[in-house]
CSV table of C-alpha atoms in Angstrom, one decimal:
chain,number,residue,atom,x,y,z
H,1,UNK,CA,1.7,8.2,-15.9
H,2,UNK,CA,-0.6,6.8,-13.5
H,3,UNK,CA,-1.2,7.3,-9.9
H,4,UNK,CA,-0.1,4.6,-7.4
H,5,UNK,CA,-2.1,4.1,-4.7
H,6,UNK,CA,-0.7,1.3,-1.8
H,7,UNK,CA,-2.8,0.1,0.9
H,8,UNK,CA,-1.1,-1.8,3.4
H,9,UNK,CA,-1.9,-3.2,7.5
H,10,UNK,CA,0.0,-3.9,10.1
H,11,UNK,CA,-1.9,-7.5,11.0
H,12,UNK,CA,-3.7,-9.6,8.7
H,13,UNK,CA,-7.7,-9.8,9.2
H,14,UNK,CA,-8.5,-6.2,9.1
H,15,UNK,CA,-10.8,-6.0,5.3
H,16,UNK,CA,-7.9,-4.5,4.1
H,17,UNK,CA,-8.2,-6.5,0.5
H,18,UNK,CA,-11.8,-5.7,0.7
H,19,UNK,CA,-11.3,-2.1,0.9
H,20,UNK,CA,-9.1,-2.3,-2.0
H,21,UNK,CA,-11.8,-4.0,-4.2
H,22,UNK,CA,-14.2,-1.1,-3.1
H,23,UNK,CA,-12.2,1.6,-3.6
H,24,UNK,CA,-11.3,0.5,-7.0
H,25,UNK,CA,-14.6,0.1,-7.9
H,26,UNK,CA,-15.6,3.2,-6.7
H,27,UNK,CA,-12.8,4.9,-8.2
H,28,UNK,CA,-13.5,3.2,-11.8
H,29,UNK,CA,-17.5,4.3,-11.3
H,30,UNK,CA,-15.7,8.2,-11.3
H,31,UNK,CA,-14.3,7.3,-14.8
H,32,UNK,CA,-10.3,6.5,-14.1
H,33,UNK,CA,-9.1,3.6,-15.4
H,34,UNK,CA,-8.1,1.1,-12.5
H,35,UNK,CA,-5.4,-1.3,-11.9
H,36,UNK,CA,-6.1,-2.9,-9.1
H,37,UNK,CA,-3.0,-5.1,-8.4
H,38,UNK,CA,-2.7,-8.1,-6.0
H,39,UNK,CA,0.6,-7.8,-4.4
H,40,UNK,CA,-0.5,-10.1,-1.0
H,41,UNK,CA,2.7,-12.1,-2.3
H,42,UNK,CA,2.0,-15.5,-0.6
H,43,UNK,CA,-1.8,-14.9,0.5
H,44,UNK,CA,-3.6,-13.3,-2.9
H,45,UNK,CA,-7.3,-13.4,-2.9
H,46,UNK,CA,-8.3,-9.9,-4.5
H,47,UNK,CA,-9.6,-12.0,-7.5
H,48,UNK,CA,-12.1,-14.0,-5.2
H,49,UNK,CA,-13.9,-10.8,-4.4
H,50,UNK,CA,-14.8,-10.4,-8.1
H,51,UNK,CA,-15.5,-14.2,-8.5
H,52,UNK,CA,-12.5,-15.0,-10.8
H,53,UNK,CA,-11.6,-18.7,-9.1
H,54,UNK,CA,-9.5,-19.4,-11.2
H,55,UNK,CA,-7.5,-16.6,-13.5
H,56,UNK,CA,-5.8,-17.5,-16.5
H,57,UNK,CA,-3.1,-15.8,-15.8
H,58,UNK,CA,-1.1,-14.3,-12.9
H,59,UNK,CA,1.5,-12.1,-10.8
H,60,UNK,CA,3.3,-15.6,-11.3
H,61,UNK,CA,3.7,-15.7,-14.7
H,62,UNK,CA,5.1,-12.7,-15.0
H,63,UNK,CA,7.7,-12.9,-12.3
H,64,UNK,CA,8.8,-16.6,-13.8
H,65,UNK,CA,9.0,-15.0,-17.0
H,66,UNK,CA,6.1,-17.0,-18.9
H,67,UNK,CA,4.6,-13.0,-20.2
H,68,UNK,CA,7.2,-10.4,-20.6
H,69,UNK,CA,5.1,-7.7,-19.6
H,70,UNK,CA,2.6,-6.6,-16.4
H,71,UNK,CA,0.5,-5.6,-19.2
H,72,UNK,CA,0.1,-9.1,-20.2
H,73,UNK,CA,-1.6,-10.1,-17.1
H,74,UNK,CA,-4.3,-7.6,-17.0
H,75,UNK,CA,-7.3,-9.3,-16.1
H,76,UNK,CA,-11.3,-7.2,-17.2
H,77,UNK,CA,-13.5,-7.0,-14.5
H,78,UNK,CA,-16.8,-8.0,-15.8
H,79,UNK,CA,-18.3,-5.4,-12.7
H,80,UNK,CA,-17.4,-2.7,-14.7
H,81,UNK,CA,-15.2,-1.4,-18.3
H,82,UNK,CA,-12.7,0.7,-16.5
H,83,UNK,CA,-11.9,-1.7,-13.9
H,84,UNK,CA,-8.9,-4.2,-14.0
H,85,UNK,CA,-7.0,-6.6,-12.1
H,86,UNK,CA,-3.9,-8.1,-11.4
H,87,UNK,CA,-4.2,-11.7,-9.8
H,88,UNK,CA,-2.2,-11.9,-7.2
H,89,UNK,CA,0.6,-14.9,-6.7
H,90,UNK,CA,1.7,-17.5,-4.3
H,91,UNK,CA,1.3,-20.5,-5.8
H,92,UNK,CA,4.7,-21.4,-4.9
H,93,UNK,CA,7.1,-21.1,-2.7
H,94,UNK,CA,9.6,-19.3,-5.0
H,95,UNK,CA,6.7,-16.5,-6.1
H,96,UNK,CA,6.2,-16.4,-2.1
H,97,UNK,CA,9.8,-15.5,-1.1
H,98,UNK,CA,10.7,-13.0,-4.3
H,99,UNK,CA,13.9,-12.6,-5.0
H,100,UNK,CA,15.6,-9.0,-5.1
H,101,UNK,CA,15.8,-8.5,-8.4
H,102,UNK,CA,12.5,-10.1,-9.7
H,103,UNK,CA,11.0,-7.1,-6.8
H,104,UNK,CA,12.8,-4.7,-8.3
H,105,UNK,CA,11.6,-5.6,-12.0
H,106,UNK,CA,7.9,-5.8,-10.8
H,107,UNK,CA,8.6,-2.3,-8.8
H,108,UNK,CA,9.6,-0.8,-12.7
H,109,UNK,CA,7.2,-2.7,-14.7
H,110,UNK,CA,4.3,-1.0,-12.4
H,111,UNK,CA,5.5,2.6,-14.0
H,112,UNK,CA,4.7,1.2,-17.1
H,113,UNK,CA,0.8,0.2,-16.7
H,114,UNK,CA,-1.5,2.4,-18.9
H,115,UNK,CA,-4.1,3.2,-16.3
H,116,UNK,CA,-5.4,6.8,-14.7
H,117,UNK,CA,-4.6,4.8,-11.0
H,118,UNK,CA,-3.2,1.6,-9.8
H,119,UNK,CA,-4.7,0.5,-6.6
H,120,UNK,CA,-2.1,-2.1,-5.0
H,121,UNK,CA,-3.0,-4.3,-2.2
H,122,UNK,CA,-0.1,-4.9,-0.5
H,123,UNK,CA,-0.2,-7.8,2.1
H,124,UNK,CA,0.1,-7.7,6.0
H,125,UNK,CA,2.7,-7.2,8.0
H,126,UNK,CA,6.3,-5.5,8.0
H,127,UNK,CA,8.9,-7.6,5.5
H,128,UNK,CA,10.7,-6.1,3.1
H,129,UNK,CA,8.7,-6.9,0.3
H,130,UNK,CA,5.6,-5.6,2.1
H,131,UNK,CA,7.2,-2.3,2.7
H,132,UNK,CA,9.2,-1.9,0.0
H,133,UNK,CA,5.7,-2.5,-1.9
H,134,UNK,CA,4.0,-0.4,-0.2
H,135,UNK,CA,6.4,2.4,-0.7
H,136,UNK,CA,6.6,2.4,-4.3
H,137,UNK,CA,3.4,4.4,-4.5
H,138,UNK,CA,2.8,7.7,-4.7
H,139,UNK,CA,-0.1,8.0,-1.9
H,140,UNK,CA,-0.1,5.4,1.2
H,141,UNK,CA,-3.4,4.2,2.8
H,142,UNK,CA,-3.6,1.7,5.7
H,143,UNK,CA,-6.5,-0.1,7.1
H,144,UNK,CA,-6.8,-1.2,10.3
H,145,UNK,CA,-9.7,-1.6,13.0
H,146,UNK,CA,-10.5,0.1,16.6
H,147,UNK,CA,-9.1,-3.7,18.0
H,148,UNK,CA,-6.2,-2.8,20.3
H,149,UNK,CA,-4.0,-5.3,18.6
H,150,UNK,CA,-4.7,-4.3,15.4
H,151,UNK,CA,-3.5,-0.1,16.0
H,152,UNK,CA,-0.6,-1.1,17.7
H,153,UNK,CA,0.9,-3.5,14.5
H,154,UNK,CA,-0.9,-0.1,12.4
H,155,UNK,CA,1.8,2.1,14.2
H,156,UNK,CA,4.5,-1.0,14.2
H,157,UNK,CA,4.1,-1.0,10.1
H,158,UNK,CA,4.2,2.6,9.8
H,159,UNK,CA,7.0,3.3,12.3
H,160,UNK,CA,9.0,0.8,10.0
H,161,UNK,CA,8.1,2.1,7.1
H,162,UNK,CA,9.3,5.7,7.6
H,163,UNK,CA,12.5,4.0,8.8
H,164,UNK,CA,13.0,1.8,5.4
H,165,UNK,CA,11.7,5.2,4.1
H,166,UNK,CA,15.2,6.7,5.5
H,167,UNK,CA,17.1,3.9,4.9
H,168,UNK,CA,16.6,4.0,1.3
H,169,UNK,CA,18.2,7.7,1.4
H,170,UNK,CA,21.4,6.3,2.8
H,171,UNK,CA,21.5,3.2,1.1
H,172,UNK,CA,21.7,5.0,-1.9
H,173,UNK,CA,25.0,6.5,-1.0
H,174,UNK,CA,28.2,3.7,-1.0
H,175,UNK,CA,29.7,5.7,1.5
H,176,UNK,CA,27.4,4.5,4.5
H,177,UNK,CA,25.7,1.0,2.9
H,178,UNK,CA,28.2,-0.8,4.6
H,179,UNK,CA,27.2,0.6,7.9
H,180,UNK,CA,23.8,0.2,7.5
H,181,UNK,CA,23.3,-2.4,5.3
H,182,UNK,CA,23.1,-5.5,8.2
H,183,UNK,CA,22.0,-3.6,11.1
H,184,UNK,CA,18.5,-3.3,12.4
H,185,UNK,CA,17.1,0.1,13.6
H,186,UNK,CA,14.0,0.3,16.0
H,187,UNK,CA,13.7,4.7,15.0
H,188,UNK,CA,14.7,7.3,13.1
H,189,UNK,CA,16.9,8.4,15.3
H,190,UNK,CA,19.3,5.2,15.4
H,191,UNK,CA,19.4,5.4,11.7
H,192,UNK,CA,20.4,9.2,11.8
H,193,UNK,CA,23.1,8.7,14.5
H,194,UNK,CA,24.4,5.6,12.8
H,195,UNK,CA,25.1,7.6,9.6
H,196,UNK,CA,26.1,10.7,11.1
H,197,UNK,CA,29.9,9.6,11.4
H,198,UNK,CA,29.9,9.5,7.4
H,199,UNK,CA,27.4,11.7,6.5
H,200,UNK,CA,27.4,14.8,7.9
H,201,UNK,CA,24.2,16.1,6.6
H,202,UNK,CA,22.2,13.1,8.0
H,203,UNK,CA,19.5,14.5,10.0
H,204,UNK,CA,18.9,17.2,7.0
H,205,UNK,CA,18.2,14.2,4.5
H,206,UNK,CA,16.2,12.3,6.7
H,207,UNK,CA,14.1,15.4,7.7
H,208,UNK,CA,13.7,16.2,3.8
H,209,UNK,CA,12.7,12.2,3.1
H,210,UNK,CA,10.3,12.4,5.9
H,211,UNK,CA,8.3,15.5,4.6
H,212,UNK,CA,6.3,13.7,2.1
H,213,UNK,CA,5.5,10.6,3.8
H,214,UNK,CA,1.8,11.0,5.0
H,215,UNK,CA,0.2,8.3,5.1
H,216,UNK,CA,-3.8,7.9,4.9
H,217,UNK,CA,-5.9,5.6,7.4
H,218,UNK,CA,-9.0,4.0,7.4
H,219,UNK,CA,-10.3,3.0,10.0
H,220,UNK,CA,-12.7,-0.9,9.5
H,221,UNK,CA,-15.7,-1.9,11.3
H,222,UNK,CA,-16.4,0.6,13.7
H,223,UNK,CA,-19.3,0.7,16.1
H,224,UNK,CA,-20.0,2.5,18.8
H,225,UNK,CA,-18.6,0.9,21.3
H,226,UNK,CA,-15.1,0.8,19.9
H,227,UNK,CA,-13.2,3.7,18.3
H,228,UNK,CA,-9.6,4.0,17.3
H,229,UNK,CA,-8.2,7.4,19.2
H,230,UNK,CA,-7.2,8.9,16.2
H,231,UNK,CA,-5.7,11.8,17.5
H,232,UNK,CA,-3.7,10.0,20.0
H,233,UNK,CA,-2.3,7.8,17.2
H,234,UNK,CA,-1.1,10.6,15.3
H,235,UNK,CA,0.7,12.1,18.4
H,236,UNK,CA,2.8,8.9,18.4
H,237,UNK,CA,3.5,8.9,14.6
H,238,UNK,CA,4.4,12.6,14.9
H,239,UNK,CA,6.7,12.1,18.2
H,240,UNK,CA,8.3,9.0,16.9
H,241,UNK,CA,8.5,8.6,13.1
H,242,UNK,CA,7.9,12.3,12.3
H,243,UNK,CA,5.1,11.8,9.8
H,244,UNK,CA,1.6,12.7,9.8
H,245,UNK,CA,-1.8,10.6,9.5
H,246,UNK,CA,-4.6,11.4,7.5
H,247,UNK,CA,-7.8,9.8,8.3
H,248,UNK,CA,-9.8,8.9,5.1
H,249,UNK,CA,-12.6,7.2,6.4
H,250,UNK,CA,-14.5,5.0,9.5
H,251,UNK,CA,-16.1,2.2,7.7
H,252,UNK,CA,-19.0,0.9,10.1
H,253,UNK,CA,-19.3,-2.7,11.3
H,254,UNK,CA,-21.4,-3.6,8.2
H,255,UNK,CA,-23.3,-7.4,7.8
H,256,UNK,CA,-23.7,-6.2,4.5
H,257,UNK,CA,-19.9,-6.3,3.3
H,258,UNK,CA,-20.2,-9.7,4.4
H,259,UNK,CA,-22.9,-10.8,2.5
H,260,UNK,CA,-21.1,-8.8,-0.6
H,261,UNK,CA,-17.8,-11.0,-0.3
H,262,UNK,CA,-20.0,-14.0,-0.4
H,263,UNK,CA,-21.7,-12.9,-3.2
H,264,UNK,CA,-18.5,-12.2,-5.3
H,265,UNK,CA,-19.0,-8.1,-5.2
H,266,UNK,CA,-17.6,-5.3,-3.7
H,267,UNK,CA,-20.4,-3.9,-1.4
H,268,UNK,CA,-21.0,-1.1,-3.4
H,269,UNK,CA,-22.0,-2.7,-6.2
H,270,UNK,CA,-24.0,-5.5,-4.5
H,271,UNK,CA,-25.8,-3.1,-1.6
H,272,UNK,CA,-24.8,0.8,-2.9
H,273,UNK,CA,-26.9,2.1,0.0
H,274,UNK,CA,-25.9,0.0,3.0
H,275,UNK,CA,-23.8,2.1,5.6
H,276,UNK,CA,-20.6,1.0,4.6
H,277,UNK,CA,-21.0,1.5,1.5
H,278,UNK,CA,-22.0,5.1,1.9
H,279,UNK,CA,-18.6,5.6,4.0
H,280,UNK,CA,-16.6,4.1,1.4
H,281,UNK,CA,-18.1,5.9,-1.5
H,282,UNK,CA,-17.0,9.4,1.2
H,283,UNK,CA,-13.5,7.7,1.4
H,284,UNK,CA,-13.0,7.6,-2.2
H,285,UNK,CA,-14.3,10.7,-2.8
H,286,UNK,CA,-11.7,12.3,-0.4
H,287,UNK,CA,-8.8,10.2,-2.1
H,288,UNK,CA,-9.9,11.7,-5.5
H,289,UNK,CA,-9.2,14.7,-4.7
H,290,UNK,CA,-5.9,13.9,-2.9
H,291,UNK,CA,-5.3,12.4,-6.2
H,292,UNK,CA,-6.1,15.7,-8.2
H,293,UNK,CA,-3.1,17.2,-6.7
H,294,UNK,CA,-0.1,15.6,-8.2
H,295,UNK,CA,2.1,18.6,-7.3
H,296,UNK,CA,2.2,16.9,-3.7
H,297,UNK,CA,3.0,13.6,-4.0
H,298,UNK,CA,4.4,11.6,-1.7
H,299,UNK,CA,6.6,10.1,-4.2
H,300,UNK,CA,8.2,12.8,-5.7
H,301,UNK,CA,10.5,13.1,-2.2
H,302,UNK,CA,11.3,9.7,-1.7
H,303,UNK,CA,14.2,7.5,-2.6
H,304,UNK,CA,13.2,4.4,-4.8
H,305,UNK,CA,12.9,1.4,-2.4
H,306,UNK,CA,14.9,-0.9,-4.5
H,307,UNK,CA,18.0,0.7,-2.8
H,308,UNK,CA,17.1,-0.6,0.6
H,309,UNK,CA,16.3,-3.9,-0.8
């Protein structure tokens, strides 16, 4: 069964599809076979980093039913055997707002991919389908940059995310869905009160949800005159979400990865020995060894997401 790997942002802007394409290259250069899927429902470009303007086919076929299978939509990547993608969709306004049930057919479907590791690129921001996407997986990486702006929606998306994390617990349970199933919760600690008068064992389930959700952060263009305080960021997550963060890698403020996406490339194949490239190819050698671990996936202790759908 292949790994799932989700990599998600709080704001838009932050390379965040561009760390994607890197990272599945690199990971594809180690010899696992890549997915990497386009799940930027509404604002798919994954495929423009690899110069395929127009694929043949897409996430859209699939979710209108024109291919039956996710298998069917596979798309080589002529940058190297082991890598393949999955164009995203958008096209239309119904593929941009996805109904419930065509989610929660893609969500199976991606079980079913014959690959060592799916990469997904999940896009921006905190709607359902963004977080329910990017809690299907079973390790979560976010991206963001050392702009103020972009750490606060970083700790926005994650706060959330634990909480839809918790909410899928619940939901699962008919007892308490009708209590929680139209209200909005700003912490953990709403959700846990606002279930307690049904379920008794609340704050143990939430605690036992919680304990494998750790997500990973990189951290994009960094110079040195702005760095993200990592630590302080982490004292947040841990005070008010109860998870930890992981830092996988600072990518450096690189005119190379620019001159990559205009070129059609990841950076590390077009420039392997420009700085960022170097810090990727560190990054993905510290998420393949998070990956060599199964025994601690995060997925293993969460509820399926479909239920908070």
């Amino acid at each position: 069964m292949a790994m799932i790997v989700s990599i998600g942002s709080g704001k838009g802007g932050v390379g965040k599809s561009v760390i994607a394409a890197n990272l599945s290259m690199l990971l594809a250069k180690q010899g696992k076979r890549v997915v990497l899927a386009d799940l930027d429902v509404g604002g798919a470009d994954a495929h423009i980093l690899f110069g395929m303007l127009n694929p043949p086919r897409t996430l859209t076929d699939f979710v209108e039913r024109r291919v039956e299978r996710l298998d069917d939509v596979l798309q080589q990547v002529s940058a190297h055997p082991f890598l393949q993608l999955i164009p995203g969709t958008g096209d239309t306004l119904a593929t941009a707002n996805l109904p419930y049930a065509k989610k929660k057919r893609l969500i199976r479907h991606f079980r079913q991919l014959q690959a060592d590791v799916i990469v997904v690129d999940i896009g921006a921001g905190t709607s359902y389908h963004a977080l329910d996407f990017f809690l299907m997986a079973d390790h979560y990486l976010t991206v963001a940059t050392p702009d103020p702006t972009s750490v606060l929606d970083l700790y926005r998306f994650i706060k959330l995310a634990a909480i839809r994390r918790v909410l899928s617990a619940f939901l699962s349970r008919d007892a308490v869905t009708e209590t929680l199933s139209d209200r909005d919760f700003c912490s953990i600690d709403e959700v846990i009160q606002a279930v307690s008068e049904t379920d008794p064992n609340a704050k143990e389930t939430a605690s036992r949800t919680l304990q494998g959700f750790h997500p990973y952060l990189i951290v994009n263009r960094v110079s040195g005159k702005s760095r993200v305080n990592v630590l302080q960021l982490k004292k947040l997550l841990q005070e008010y979400v109860g998870g930890d963060l992981m830092m996988l890698g600072e990518i450096p403020d690189d005119p190379a990865m620019t001159r990559a996406v205009r070129s059609y490339l990841p950076v590390v194949e077009f420039e392997p020995t420009a700085p960022a490239s170097l810090a990727l190819e560190k990054a993905a050698q510290t998420l393949l060894t998070l990956l060599a671990h199964p025994e601690t996936t995060q997925a293993e202790t969460a509820p399926s997401p479909e239920q908070a759908a």
